[in-house]
CSV table of C-alpha atoms and ligand atoms in Angstrom, one decimal:
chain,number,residue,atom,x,y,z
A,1,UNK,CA,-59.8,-55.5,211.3
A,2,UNK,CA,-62.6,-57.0,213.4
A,3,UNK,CA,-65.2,-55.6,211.0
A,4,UNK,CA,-63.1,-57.3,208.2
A,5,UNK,CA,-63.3,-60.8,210.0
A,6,UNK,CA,-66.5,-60.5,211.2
A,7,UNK,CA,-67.1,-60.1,207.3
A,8,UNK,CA,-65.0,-63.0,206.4
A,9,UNK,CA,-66.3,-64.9,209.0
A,10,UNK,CA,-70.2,-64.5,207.5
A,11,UNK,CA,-69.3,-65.1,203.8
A,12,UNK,CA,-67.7,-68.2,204.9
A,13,UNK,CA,-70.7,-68.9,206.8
A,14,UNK,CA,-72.7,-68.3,203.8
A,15,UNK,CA,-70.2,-70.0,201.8
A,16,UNK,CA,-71.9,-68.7,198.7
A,17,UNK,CA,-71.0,-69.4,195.2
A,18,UNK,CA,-69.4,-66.2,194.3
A,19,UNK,CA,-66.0,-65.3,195.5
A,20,UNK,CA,-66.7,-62.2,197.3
A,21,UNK,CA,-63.3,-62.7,198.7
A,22,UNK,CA,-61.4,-61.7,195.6
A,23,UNK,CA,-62.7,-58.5,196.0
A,24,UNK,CA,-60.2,-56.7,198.1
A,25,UNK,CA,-62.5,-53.9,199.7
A,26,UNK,CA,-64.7,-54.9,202.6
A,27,UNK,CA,-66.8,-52.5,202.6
A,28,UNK,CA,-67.6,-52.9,199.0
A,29,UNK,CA,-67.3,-56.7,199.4
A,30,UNK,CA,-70.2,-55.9,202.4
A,31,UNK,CA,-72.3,-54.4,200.5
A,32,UNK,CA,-72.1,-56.6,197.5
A,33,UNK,CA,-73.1,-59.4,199.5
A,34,UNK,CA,-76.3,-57.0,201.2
A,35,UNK,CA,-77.4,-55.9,197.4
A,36,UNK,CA,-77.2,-60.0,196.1
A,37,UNK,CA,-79.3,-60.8,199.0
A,38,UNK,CA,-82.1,-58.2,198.7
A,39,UNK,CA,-82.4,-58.5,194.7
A,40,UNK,CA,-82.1,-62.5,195.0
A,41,UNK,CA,-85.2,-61.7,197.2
A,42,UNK,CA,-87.0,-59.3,194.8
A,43,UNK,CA,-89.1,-60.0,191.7
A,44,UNK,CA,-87.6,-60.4,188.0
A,45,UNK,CA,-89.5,-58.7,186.2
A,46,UNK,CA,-88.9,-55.5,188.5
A,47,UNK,CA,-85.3,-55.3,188.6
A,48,UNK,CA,-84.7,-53.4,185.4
A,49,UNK,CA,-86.4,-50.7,187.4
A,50,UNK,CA,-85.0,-50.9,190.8
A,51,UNK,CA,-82.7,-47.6,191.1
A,52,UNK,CA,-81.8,-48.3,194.5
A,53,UNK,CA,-80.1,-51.3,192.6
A,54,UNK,CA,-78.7,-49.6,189.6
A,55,UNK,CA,-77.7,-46.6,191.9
A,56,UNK,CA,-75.6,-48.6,193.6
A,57,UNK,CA,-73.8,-50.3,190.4
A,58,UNK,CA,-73.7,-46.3,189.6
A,59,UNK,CA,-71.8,-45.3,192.4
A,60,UNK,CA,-69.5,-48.7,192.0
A,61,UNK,CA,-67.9,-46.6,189.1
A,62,UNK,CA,-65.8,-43.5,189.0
A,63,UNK,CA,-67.4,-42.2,185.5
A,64,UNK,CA,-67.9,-38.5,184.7
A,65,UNK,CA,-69.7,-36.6,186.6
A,66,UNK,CA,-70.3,-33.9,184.1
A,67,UNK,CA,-69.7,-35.4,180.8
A,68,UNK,CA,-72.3,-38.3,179.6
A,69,UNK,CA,-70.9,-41.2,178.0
A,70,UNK,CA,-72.8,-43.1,175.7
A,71,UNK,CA,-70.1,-44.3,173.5
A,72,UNK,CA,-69.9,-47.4,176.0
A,73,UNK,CA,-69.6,-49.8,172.7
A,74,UNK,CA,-66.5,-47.9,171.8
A,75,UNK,CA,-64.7,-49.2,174.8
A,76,UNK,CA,-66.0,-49.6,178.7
A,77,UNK,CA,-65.1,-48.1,182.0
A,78,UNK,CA,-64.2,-50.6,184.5
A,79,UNK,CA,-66.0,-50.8,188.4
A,80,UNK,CA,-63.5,-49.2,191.0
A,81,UNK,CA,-63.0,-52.5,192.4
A,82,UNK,CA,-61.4,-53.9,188.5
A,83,UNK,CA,-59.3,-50.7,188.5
A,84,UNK,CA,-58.5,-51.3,192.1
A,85,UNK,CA,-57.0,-55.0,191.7
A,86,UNK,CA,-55.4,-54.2,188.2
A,87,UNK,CA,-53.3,-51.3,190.2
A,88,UNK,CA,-52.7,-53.1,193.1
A,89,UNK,CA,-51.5,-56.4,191.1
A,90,UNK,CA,-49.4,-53.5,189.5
A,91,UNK,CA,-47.5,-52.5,192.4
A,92,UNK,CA,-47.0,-55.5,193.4
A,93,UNK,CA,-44.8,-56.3,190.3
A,94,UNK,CA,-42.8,-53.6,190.8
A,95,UNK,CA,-41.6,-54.6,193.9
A,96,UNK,CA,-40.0,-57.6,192.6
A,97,UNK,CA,-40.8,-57.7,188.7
A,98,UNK,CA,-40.0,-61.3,187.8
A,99,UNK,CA,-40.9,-62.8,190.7
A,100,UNK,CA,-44.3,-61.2,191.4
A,101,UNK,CA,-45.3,-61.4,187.8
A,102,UNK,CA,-44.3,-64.7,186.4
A,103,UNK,CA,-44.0,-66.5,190.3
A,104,UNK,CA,-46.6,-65.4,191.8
A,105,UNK,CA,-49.3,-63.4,189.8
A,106,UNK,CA,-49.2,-66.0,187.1
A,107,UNK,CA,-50.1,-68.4,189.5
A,108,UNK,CA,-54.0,-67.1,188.8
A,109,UNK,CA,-53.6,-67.9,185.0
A,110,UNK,CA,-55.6,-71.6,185.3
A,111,UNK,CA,-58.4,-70.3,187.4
A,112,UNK,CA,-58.7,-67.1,185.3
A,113,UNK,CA,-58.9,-69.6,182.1
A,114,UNK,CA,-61.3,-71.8,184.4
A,115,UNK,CA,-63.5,-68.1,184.9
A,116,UNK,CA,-63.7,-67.6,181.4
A,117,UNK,CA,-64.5,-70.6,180.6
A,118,UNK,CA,-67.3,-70.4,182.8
A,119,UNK,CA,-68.6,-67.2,181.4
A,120,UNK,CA,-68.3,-68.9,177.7
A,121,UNK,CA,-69.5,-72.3,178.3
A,122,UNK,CA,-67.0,-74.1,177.2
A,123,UNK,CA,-64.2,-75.9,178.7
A,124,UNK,CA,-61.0,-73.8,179.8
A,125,UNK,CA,-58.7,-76.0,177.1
A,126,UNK,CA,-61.0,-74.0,174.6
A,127,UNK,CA,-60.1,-70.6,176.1
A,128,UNK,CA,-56.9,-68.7,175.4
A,129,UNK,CA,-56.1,-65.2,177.3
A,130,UNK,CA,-55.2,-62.3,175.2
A,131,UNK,CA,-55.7,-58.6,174.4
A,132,UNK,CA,-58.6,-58.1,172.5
A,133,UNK,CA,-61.0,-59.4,169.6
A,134,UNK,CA,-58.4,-58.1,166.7
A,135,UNK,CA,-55.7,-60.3,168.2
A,136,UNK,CA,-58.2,-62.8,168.8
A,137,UNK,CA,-59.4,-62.8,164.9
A,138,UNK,CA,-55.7,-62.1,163.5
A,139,UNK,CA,-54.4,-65.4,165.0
A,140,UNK,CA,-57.3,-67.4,163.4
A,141,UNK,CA,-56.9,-65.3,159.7
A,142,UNK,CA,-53.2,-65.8,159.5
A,143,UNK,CA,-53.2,-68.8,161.5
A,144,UNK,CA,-55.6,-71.7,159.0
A,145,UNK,CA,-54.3,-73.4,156.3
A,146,UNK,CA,-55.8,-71.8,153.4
A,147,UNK,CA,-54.4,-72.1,149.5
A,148,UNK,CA,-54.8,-69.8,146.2
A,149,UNK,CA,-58.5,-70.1,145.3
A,150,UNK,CA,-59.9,-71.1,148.6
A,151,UNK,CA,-63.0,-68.9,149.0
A,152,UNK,CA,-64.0,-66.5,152.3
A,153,UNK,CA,-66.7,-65.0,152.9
A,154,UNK,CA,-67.7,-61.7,154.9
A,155,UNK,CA,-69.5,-58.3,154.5
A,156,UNK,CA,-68.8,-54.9,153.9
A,157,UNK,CA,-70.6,-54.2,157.3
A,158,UNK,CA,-67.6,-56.8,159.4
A,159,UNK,CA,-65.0,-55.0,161.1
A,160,UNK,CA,-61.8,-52.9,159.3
A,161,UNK,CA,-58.9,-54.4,161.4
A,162,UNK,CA,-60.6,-58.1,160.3
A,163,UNK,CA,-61.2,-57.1,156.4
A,164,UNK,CA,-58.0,-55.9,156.6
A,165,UNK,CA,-56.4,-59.0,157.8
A,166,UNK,CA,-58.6,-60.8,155.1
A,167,UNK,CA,-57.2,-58.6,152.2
A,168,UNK,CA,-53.6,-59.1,153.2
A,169,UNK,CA,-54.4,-62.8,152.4
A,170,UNK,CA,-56.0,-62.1,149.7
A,171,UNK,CA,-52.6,-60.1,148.5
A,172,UNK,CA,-50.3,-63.0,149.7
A,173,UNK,CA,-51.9,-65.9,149.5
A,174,UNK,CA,-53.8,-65.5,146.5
A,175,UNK,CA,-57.6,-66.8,148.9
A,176,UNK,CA,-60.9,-65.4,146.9
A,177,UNK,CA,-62.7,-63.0,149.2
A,178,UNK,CA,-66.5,-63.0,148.6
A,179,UNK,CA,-68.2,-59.6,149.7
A,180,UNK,CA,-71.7,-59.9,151.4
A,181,UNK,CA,-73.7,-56.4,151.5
A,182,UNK,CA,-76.0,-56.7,154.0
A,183,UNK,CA,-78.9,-54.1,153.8
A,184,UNK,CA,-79.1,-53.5,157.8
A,185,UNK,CA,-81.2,-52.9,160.0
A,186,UNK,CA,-82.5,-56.8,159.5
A,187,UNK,CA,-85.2,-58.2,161.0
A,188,UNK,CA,-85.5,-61.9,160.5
A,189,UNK,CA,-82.7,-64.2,160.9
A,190,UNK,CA,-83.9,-66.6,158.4
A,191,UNK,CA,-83.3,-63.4,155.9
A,192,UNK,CA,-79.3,-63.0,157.4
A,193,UNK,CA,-78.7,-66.3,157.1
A,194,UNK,CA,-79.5,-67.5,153.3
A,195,UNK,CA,-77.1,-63.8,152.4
A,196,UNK,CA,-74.3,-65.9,153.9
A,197,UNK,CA,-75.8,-69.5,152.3
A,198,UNK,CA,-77.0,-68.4,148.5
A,199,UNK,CA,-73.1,-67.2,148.5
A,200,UNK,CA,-71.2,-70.5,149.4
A,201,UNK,CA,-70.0,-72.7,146.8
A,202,UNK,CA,-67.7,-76.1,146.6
A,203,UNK,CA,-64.6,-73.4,147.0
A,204,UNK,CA,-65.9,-71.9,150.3
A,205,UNK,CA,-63.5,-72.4,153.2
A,206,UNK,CA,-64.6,-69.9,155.6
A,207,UNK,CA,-67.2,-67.9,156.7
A,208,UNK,CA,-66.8,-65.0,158.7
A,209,UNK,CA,-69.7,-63.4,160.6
A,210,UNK,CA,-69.6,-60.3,162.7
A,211,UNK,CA,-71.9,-61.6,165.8
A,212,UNK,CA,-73.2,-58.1,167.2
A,213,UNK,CA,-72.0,-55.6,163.9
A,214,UNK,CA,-71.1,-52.4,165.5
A,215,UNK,CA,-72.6,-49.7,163.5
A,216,UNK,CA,-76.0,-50.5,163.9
A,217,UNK,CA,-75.7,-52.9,166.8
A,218,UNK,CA,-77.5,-55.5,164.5
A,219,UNK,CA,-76.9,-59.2,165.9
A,220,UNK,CA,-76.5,-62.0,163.5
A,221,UNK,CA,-77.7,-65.5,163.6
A,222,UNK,CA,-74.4,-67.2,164.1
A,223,UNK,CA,-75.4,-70.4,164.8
A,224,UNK,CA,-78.2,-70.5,162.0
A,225,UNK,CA,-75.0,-70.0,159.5
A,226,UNK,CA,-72.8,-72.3,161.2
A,227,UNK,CA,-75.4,-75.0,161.1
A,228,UNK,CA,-75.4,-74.7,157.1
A,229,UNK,CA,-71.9,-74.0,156.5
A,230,UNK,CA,-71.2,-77.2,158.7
A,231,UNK,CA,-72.7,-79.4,156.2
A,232,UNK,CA,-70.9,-78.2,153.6
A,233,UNK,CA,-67.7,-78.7,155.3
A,234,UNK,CA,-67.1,-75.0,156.0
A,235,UNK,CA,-65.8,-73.3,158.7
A,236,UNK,CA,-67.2,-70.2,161.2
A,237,UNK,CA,-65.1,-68.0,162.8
A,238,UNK,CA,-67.3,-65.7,164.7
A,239,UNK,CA,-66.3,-61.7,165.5
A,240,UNK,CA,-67.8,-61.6,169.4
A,241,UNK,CA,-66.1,-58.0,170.4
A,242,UNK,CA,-69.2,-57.2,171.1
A,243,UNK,CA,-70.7,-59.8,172.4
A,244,UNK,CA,-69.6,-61.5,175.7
A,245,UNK,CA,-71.3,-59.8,178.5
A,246,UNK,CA,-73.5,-58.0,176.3
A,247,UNK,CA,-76.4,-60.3,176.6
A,248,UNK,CA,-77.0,-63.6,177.5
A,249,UNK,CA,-75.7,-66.8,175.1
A,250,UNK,CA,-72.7,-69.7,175.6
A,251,UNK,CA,-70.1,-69.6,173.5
A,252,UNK,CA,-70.7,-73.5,172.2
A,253,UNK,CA,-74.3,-72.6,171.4
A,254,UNK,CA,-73.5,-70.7,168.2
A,255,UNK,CA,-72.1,-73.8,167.0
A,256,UNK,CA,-68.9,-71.6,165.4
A,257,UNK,CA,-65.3,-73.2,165.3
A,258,UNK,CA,-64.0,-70.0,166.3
A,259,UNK,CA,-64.9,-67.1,168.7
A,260,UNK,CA,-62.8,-64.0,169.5
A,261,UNK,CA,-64.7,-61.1,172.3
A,262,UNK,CA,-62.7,-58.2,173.4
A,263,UNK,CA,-63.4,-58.2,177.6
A,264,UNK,CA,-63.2,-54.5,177.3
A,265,UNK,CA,-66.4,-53.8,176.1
A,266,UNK,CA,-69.3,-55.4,178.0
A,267,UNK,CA,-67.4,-57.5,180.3
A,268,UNK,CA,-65.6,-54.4,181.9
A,269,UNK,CA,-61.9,-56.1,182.3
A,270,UNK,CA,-58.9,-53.9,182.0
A,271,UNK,CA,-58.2,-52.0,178.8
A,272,UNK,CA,-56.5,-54.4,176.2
A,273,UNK,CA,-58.3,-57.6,177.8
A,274,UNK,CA,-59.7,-60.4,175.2
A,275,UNK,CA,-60.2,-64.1,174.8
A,276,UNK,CA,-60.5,-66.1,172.3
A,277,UNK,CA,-62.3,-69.4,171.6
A,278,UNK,CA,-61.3,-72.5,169.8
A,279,UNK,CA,-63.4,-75.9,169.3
A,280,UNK,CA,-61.0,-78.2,171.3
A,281,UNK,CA,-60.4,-80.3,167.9
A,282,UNK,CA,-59.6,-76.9,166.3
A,283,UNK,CA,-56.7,-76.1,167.7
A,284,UNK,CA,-53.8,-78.5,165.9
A,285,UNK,CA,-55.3,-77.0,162.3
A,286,UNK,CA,-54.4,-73.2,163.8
A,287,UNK,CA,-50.6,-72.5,163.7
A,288,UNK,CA,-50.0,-70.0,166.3
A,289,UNK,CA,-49.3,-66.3,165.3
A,290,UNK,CA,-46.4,-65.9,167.7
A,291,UNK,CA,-45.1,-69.0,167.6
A,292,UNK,CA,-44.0,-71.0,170.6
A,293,UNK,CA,-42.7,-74.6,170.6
A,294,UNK,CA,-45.7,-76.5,169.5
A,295,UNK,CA,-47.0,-73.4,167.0
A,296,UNK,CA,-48.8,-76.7,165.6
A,297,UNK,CA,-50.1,-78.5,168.7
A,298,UNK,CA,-53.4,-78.9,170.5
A,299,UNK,CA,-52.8,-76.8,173.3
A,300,UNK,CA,-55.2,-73.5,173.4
A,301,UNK,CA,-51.9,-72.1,175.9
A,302,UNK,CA,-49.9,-72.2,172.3
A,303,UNK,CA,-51.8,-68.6,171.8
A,304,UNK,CA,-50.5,-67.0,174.8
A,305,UNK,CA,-46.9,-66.7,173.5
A,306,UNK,CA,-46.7,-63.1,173.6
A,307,UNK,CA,-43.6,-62.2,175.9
A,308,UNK,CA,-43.3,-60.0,178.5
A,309,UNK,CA,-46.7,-58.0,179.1
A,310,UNK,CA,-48.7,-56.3,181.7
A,311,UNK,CA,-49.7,-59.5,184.3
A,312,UNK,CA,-51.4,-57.3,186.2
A,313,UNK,CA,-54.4,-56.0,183.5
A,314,UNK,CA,-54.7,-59.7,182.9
A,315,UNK,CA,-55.2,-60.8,186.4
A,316,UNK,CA,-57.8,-58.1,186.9
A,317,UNK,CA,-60.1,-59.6,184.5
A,318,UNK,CA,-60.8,-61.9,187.1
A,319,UNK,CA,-62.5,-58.6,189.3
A,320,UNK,CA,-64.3,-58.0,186.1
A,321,UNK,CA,-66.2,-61.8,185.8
A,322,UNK,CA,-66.5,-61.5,189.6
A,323,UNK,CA,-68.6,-57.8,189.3
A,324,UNK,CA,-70.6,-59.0,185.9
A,325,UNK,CA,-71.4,-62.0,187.9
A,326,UNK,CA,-73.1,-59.8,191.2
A,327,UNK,CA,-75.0,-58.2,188.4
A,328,UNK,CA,-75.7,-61.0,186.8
A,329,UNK,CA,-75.8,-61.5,183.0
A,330,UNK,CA,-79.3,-62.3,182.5
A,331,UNK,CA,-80.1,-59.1,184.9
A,332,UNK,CA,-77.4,-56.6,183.3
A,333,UNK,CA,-79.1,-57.6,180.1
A,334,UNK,CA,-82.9,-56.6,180.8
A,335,UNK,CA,-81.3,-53.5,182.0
A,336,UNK,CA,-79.4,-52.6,178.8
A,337,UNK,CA,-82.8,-53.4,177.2
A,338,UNK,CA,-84.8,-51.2,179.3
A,339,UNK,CA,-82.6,-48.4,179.5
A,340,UNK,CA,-82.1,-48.6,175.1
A,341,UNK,CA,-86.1,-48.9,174.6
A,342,UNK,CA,-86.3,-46.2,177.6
A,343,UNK,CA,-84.6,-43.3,175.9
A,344,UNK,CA,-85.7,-45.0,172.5
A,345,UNK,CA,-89.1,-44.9,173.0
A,346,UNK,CA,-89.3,-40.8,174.3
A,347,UNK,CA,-88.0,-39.7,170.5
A,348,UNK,CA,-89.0,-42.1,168.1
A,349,UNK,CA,-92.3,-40.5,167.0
A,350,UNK,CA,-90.4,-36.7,166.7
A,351,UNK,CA,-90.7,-36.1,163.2
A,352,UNK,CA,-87.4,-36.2,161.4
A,353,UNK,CA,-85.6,-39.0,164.0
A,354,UNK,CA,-85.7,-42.8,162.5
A,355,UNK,CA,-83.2,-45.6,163.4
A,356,UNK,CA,-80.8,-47.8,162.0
A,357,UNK,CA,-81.3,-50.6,164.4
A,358,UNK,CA,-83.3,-53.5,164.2
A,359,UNK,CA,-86.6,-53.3,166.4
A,360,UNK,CA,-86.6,-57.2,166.7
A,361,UNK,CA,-85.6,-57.9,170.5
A,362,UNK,CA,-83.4,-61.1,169.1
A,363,UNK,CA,-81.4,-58.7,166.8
A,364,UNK,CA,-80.7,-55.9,169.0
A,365,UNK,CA,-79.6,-55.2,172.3
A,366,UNK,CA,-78.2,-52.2,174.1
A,367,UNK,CA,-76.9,-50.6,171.3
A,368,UNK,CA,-79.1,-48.0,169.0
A,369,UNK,CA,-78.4,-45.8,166.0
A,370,UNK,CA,-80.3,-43.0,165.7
A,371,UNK,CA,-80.9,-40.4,162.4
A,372,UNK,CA,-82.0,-36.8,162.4
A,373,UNK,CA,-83.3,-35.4,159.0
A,374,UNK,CA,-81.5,-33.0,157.5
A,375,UNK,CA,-78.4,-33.5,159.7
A,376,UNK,CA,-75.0,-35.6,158.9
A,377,UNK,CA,-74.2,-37.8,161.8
A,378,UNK,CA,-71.1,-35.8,162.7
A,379,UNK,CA,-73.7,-32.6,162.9
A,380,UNK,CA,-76.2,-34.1,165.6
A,381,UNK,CA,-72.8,-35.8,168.1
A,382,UNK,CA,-71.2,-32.1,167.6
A,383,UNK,CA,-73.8,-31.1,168.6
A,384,UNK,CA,-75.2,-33.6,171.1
A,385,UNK,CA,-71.0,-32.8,172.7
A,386,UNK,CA,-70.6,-29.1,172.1
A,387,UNK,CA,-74.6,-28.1,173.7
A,388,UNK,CA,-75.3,-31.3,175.8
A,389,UNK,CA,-71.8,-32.6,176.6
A,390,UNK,CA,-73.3,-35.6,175.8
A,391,UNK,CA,-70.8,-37.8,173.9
A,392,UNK,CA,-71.9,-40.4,171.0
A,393,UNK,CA,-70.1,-42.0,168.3
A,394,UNK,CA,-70.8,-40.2,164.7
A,395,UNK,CA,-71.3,-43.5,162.0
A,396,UNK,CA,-70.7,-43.1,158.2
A,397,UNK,CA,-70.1,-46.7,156.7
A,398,UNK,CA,-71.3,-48.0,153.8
A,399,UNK,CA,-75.2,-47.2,153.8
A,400,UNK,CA,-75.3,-46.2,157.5
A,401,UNK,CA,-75.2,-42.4,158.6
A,402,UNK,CA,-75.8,-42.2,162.0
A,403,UNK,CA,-75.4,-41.5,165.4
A,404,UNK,CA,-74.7,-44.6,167.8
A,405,UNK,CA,-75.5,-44.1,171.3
A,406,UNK,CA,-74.6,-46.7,173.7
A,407,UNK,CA,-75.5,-46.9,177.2
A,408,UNK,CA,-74.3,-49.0,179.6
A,409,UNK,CA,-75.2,-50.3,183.3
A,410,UNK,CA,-74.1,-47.8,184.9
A,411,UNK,CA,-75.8,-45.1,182.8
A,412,UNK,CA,-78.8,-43.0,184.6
A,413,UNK,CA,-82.2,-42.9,183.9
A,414,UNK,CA,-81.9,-39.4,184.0
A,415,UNK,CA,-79.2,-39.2,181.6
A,416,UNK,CA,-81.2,-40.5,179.2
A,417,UNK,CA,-83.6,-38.0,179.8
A,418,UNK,CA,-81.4,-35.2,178.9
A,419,UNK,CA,-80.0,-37.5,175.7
A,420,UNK,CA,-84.0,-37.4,174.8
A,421,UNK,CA,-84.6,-33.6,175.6
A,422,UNK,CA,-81.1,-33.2,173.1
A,423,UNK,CA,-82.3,-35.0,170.3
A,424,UNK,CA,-85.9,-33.2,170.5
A,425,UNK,CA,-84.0,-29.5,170.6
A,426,UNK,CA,-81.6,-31.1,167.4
A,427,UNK,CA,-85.0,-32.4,165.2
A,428,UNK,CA,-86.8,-29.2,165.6
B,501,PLP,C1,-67.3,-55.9,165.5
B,501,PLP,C2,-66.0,-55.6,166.0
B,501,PLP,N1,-64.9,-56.4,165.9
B,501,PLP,C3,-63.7,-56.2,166.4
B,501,PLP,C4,-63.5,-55.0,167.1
B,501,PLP,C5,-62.1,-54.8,167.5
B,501,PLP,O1,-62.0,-54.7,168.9
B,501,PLP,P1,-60.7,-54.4,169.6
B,501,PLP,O2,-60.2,-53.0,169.2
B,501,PLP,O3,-61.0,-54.4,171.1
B,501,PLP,O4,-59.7,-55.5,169.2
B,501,PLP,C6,-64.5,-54.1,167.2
B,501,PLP,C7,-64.2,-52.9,168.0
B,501,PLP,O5,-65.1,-52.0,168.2
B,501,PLP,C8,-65.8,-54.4,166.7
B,501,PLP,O6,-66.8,-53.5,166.8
């Protein structure tokens, strides 16, 4: 207990900030605060190397020991301390369900928004809380007023669950889809951009653009689009699920009316954690997908109508901003930078091995998609999992056969080493 105020008492004292208190561990609390303080100290350009740093973040997760996960696109682990509020938010419901949950735990709801916000940009009226990108992107699909010949464009390379969602449209509603087929990796964004711009004509409504496309881990000039689909009166929606917490943007900065991120990939939050984004004079032309009283109204809160669901994986997305923010976006990105070019860079000149993602910095972050000649994607992870126990994510869409390997802060230097020594074994 003394140790504890003693604790309190200096983070008060340093009054810092970042709320170290919401962290309910002291002694990870403690050493968060020691960590900040020495790397606040230390030199930029350095930290992507400092393993006393990243072993720490290591060891602030309870991954595998024995199996390597580099599927961390796929979906994210979450740091101890996220899994440690979202259970102990959990039993606090169950002691008193309705109380706990809508009484007391909700209570966080407006400062979460206000967190998010923060992390985005924007202002929390803009943010609604839900459970991922798909819910995010379904709400804005089904939810704008769009009639019989209204025109929408996207790419075979956007994401199933949101073609999907388009196409149902197109079945009902009788809306023109106009299909994009973007020959990826790209490498200008001048060249992305005019795809989406030769293709929109006096009909176009909408333009849908995937911001990071998964396969390949290609990112798009959003705001480049949006900038040119603005002056012809069209709309953006932007597909973020892989962006927020990724690398470093604000949400407003892409200029897109809409902007759905899934906060179980980069950001670490709870499984089934997402937010979505509206322009503030956006919201009224949405209707709601599960409607409340006002499915027409102005208030971002109208999206949050779902009914009775897990409080407690919501409120722990609070932990999660809290731990990105030790790290520190800019930081965690140079880090999923150097660790992508680190393992990267040790295989690219093995005969046989080429990539899929762009080699432009701007167009590419943490994510890489790696081919072996001779070997179908699902060959090299089968075997990359049955030899290495390595485990990667096997890609056959469209034009891209691949493997995508995905690292994430948390991810060894020296697992990347064995990912390397794999891949050299496979190609010969
Ligand atoms: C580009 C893109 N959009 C949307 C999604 C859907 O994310 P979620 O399943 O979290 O809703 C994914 C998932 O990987 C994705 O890669």
């Amino acid at each position: 207990m003394n140790s504890r105020r003693q604790f309190l008492n200096r983070l008060a004292a340093a009054g810092g900030g970042l709320s170290l208190l919401s962290f309910a561990d002291p002694v990870f609390a403690a050493e968060a605060e020691d960590i900040m303080k020495k790397m606040s100290a230390r030199e930029e350009a350095g930290d992507v190397e400092d393993e006393e740093f990243w072993g720490w973040v290591r060891s602030s997760f309870t991954v595998s020991p024995n199996i390597i996960n580099l599927n961390n696109g796929g979906v994210a682990p979450q740091p101890k301390v996220v899994q440690d509020a979202h259970i102990r938010f959990y039993q606090y419901c169950n002691e008193a369900p309705s109380y706990y949950m809508w009484q007391i735990l909700d209570q966080g709801r407006e400062p979460l928004r206000e967190k998010l916000a923060g992390l985005c940009g924007c202002s929390a009226e803009e943010v609604a809380i839900n459970r991922n990108a798909t819910e995010g992107l379904n709400s804005i699909i089904f939810g704008l007023n769009l009639k019989a010949g209204d025109e929408v464009i996207l790419t075979k390379q956007d994401y199933p669950n949101m073609m999907n969602a388009w196409k149902q449209r197109e079945k009902r509603d009788g809306i023109k889809l106009v299909w994009l087929n973007l020959p990826l990796p790209l490498e200008n964004e001048a060249d992305i951009a005019k795809y989406y711009i030769n293709a929109f004509t006096p009909k176009t409504k909408v333009v849908h653009v995937t911001h990071l496309i998964n396969w390949v881990g290609q990112i798009t000039p959003v705001k480049m689009i949006a900038q040119a689909a603005h002056q012809r009166g069209i709309e953006v929606i932007a597909d973020g699920a892989h962006t927020l917490g990724h690398f470093e943007f604000k949400v407003p900065d892409l200029e897109c009316d809409y902007f759905a991120s899934s906060l179980h990939k980069w950001l670490s939050a709870p499984f089934g954690s997402g937010l979505l984004y509206i322009k503030k004079d956006k919201i009224k032309n949405i209707w709601a997908l599960l409607s409340n009283n006002e499915p027409d109204g102005p208030d971002i809160r109208k999206f949050e109508s779902l009914g009775t669901r897990s409080f407690a994986s919501e409120m722990a997305i609070g932990t999660a901003v809290d731990f990105h923010d030790i790290i520190g976006g800019a930081r965690k990105e140079r880090r999923l930078r150097y660790l992508k070019d680190y393992w990267v860079n040790q295989v690219k000149n093995i005969p046989g091995v080429s990539f899929n993602q762009p080699v432009n910095p701007k167009l590419s972050c943490a994510i890489a998609n790696v081919s072996i000649k001779g070997k179908k994607p699902e060959e090299v992870s089968g075997e990359l999992f049955n030899k290495y126990k390595i485990h990667t994510v096997a890609i056959n869409w469209e034009d891209i056969h691949g493997v995508r390997v995905t690292p994430n802060v948390y991810t060894s230097t020296k697992d990347l080493d064995k990912l390397a020594g794999a891949i050299r074994k496979i190609a010969s």
